[in-house]
Structure formats: C-alpha cells, structure tokens
mmCIF file of C-alpha atoms in Angstrom:
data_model
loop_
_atom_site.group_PDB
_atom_site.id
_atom_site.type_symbol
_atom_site.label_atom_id
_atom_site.label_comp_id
_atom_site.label_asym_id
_atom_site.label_seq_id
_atom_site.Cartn_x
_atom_site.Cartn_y
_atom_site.Cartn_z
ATOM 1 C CA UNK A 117 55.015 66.676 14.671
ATOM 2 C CA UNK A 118 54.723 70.208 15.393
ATOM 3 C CA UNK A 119 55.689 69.734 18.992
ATOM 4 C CA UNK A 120 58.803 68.138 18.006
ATOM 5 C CA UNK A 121 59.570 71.256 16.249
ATOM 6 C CA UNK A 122 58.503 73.338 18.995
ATOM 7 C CA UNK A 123 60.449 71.756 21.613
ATOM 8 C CA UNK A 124 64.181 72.058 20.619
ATOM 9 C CA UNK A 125 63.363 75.713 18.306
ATOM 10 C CA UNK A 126 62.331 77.227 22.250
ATOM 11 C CA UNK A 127 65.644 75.602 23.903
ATOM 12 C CA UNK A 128 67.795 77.526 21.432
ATOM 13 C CA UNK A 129 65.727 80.973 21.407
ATOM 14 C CA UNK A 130 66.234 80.147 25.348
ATOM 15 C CA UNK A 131 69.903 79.739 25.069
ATOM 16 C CA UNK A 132 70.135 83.080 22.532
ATOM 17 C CA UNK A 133 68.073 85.033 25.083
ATOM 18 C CA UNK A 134 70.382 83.997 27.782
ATOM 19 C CA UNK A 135 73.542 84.566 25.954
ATOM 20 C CA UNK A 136 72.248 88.301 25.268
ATOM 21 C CA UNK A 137 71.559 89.085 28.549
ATOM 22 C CA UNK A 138 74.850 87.226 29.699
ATOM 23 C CA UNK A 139 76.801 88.890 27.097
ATOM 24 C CA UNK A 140 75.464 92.449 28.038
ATOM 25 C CA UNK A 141 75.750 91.948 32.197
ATOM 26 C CA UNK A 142 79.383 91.289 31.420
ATOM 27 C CA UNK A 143 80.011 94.182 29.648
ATOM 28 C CA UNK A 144 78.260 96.280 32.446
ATOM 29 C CA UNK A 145 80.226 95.021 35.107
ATOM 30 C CA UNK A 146 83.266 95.339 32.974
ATOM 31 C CA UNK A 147 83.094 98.507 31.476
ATOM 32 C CA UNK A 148 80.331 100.502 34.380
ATOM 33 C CA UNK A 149 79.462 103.653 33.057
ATOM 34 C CA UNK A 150 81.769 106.408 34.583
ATOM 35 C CA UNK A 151 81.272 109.936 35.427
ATOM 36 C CA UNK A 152 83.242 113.264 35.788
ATOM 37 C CA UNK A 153 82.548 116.006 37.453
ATOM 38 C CA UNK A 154 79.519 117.682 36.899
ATOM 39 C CA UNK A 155 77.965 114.490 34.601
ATOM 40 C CA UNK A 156 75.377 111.961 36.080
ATOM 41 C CA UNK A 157 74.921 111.954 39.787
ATOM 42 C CA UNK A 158 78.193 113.358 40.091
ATOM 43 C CA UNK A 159 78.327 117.450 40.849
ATOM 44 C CA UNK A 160 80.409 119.956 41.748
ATOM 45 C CA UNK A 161 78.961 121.370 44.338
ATOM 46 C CA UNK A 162 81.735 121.119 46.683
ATOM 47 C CA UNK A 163 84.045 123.725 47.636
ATOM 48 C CA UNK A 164 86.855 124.356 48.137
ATOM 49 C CA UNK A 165 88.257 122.499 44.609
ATOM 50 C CA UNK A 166 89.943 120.400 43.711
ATOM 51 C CA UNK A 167 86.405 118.377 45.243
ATOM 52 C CA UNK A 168 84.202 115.741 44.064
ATOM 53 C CA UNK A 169 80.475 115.275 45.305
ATOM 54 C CA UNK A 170 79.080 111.838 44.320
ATOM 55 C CA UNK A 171 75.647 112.113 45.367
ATOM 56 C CA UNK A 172 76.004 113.579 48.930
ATOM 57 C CA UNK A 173 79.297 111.744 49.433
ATOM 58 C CA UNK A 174 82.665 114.196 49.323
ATOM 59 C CA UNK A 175 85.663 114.081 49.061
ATOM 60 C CA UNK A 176 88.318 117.349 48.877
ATOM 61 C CA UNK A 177 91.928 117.581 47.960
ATOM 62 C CA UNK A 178 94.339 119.597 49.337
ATOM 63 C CA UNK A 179 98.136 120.339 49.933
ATOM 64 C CA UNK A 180 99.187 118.683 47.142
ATOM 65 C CA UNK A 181 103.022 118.722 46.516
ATOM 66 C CA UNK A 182 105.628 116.577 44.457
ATOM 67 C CA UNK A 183 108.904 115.034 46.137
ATOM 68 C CA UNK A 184 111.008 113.440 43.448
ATOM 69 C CA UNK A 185 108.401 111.004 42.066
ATOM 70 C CA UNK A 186 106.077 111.072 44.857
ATOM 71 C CA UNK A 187 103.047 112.665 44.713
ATOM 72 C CA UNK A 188 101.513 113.765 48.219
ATOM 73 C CA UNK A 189 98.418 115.195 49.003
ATOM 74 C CA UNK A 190 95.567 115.380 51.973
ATOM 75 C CA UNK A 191 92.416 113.988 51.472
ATOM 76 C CA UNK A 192 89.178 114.552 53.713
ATOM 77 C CA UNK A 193 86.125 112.631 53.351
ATOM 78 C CA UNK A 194 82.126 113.317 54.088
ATOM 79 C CA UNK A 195 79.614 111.293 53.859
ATOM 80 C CA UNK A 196 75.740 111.702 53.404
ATOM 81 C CA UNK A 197 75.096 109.313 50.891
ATOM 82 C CA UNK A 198 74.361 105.410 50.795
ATOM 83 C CA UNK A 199 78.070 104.600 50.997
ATOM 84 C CA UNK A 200 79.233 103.047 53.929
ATOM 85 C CA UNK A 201 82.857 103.124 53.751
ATOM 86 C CA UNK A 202 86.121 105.089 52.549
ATOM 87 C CA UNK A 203 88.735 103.021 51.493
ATOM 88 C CA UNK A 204 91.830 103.685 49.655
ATOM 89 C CA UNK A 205 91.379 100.967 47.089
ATOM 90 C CA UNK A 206 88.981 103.686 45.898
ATOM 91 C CA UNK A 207 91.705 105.971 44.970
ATOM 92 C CA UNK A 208 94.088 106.183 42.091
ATOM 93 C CA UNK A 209 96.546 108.675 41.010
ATOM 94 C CA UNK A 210 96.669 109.356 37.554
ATOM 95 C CA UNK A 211 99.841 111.180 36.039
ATOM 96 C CA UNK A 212 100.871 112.902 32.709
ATOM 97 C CA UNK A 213 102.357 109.491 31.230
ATOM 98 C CA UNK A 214 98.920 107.917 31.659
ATOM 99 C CA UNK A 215 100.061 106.075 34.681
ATOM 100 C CA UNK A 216 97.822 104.589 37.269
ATOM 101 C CA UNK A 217 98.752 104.226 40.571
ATOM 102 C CA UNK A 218 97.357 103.272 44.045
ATOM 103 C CA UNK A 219 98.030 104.867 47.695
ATOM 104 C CA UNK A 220 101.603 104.687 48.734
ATOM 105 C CA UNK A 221 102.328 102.713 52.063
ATOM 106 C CA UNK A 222 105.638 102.873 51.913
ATOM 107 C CA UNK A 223 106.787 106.886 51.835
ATOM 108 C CA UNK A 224 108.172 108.560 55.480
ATOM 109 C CA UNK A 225 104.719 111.050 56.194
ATOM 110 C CA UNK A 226 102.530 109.323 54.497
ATOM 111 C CA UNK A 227 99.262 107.449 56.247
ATOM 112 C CA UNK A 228 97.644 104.094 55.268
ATOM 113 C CA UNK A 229 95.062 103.252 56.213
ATOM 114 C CA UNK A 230 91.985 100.342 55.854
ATOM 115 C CA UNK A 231 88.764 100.529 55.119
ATOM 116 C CA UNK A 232 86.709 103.384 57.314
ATOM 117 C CA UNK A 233 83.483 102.557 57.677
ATOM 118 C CA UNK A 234 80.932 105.263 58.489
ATOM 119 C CA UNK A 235 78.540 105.339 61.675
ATOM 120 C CA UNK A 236 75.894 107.534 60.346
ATOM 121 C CA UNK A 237 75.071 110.646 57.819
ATOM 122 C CA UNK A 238 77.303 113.666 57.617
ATOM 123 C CA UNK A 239 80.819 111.487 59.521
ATOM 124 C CA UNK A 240 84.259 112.797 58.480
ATOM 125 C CA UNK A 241 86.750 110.815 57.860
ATOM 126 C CA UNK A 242 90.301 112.537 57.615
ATOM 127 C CA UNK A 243 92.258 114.677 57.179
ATOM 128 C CA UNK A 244 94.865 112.088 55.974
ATOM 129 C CA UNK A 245 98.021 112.418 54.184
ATOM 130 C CA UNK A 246 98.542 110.314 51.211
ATOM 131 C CA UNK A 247 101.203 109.629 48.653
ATOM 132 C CA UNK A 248 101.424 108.519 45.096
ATOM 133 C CA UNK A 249 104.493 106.910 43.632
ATOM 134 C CA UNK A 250 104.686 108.069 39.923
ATOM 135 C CA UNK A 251 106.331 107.894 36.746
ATOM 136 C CA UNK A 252 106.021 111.091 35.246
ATOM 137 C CA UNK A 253 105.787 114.028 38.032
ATOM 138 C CA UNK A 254 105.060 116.710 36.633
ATOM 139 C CA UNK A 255 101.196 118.244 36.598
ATOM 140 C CA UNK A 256 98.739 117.993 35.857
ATOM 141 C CA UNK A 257 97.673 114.904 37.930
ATOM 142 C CA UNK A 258 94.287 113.445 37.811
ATOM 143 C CA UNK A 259 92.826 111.559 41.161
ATOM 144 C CA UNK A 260 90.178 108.954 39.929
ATOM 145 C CA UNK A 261 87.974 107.971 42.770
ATOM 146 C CA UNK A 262 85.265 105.434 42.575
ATOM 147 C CA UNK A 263 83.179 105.025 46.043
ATOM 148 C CA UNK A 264 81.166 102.339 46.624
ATOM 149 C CA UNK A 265 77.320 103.681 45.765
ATOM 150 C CA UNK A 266 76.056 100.670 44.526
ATOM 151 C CA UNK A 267 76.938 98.204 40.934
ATOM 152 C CA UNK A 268 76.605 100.518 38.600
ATOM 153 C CA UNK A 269 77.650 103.963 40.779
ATOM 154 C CA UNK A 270 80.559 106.317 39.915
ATOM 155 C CA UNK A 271 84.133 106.769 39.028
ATOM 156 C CA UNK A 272 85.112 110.249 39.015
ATOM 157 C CA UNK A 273 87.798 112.257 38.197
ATOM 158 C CA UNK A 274 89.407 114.991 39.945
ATOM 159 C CA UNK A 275 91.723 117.298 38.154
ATOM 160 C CA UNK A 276 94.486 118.641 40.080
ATOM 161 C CA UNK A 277 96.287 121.541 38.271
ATOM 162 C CA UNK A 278 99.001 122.502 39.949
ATOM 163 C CA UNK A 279 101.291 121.288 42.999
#
C-alpha cells in the first residue's frame, strides 16, 4: 500500500524539481547577469577611456564623430583573456532615444568585418573603423559590448560623452 503511494508522490516531486531547475536555467540564459564598468569581473583599468577591460580582454574607443545619423567611431581590440574571438555581433550602439543598433555595413569609410579569431595571449585586433546608423544623434551614446567569456560572462557598457 505504502509503495503505491510512494511511487507516483516521487514522480511528481521529480517533475517539480525539474520544472525549478528548468524554470530558473531559462531565466539565466535569458536574462545573464550584466556588468558595467567597474562591477563584477569587469574593470576599468584601461586607458585611454572611453575603454572596457573584461577580465584581461580590451577593448578602446576612439575618434568618435556623428555624420547626419551615423555614428562612427574606431575600435581596437586586446586580448589576454579566455575569449577567442572579436566579432561585431558583440557590439551595439546605444543612442539617446534608447535605440539599439548593430555595426553598419553599408556607410562609405566604414569596415565590416567577420569574426577575428585570436592566435594567442596579448593579439590586437584593429584599429577598425565602424559606423552606427541611429535614430537620435545626438550624445551621449552608449556602446554595449558583450564578448564571448563563457555562459554566464559580461555585457558591458561603455559611455561615450561627447563626439
């Protein structure tokens, strides 16, 4: 008697333990925990700013200028961290409307470019010049980049003032 109790009561504590751990994976994944500068693994001990160091992994901005309602700006990456590649999918442009947008392929100047993987500790990848298509162009901007450091590794954001 008891066992026929037993049996089904541990198949649904089975299926409630799984649907806790499901339920809480998926909101990992979906919501990873982010960073800004200076929080988590994620310092600012890069110069010159703007800069973001993600646990030995770097990347600086510089000559950043509007034209119209493109944003353009150079980017140079290092790497000494477990990351193995730079790739502009990692990259979005933030403006003041709250608008996200991804490297522009399509602007005279402007370099695209696919996924740079890195040979060994310390590479360089860059200077390149990007672009940004936006809707609002006036500063500040903010350039959220989220390298690949593992599932639950960093999205950071870079404040950029002035252009």
């Amino acid at each position: 008697m008891v066992r026929r109790f037993l049996l089904p009561a541990g198949i649904v504590l089975g299926i409630v333990a799984a649907s806790v751990v499901a339920h809480s994976a998926y909101g990992a994944l979906k919501n990873p925990p982010s960073s800004s500068p200076g929080a988590g693994s994620v310092s600012q001990t890069c110069m010159p700013q703007p800069c973001a160091n993600v646990d030995g992994y770097v990347l600086w901005v510089s000559n950043v200028h509007v034209d119209g309602a493109v944003v353009h700006m150079t980017v140079k990456f290092q790497n000494r961290s477990s990351s193995t590649h730079a790739s502009p999918e990692d990259l979005q442009l933030i403006d003041g409307s709250r608008h996200a947008s991804t490297p522009a392929g399509d602007v005279t100047g402007c370099t695209t470019w696919t996924r740079h993987q890195f040979s060994k500790s310390g590479d360089i990848f860059g200077p390149i010049d990007i672009c940004f298509h936006v809707t609002n162009p006036s500063p500040p901007f903010t350039l959220r980049w989220s390298p690949d450091e593992g599932a639950f590794c960093c999205e950071t954001d870079i404040k950029i003032s002035g252009a």
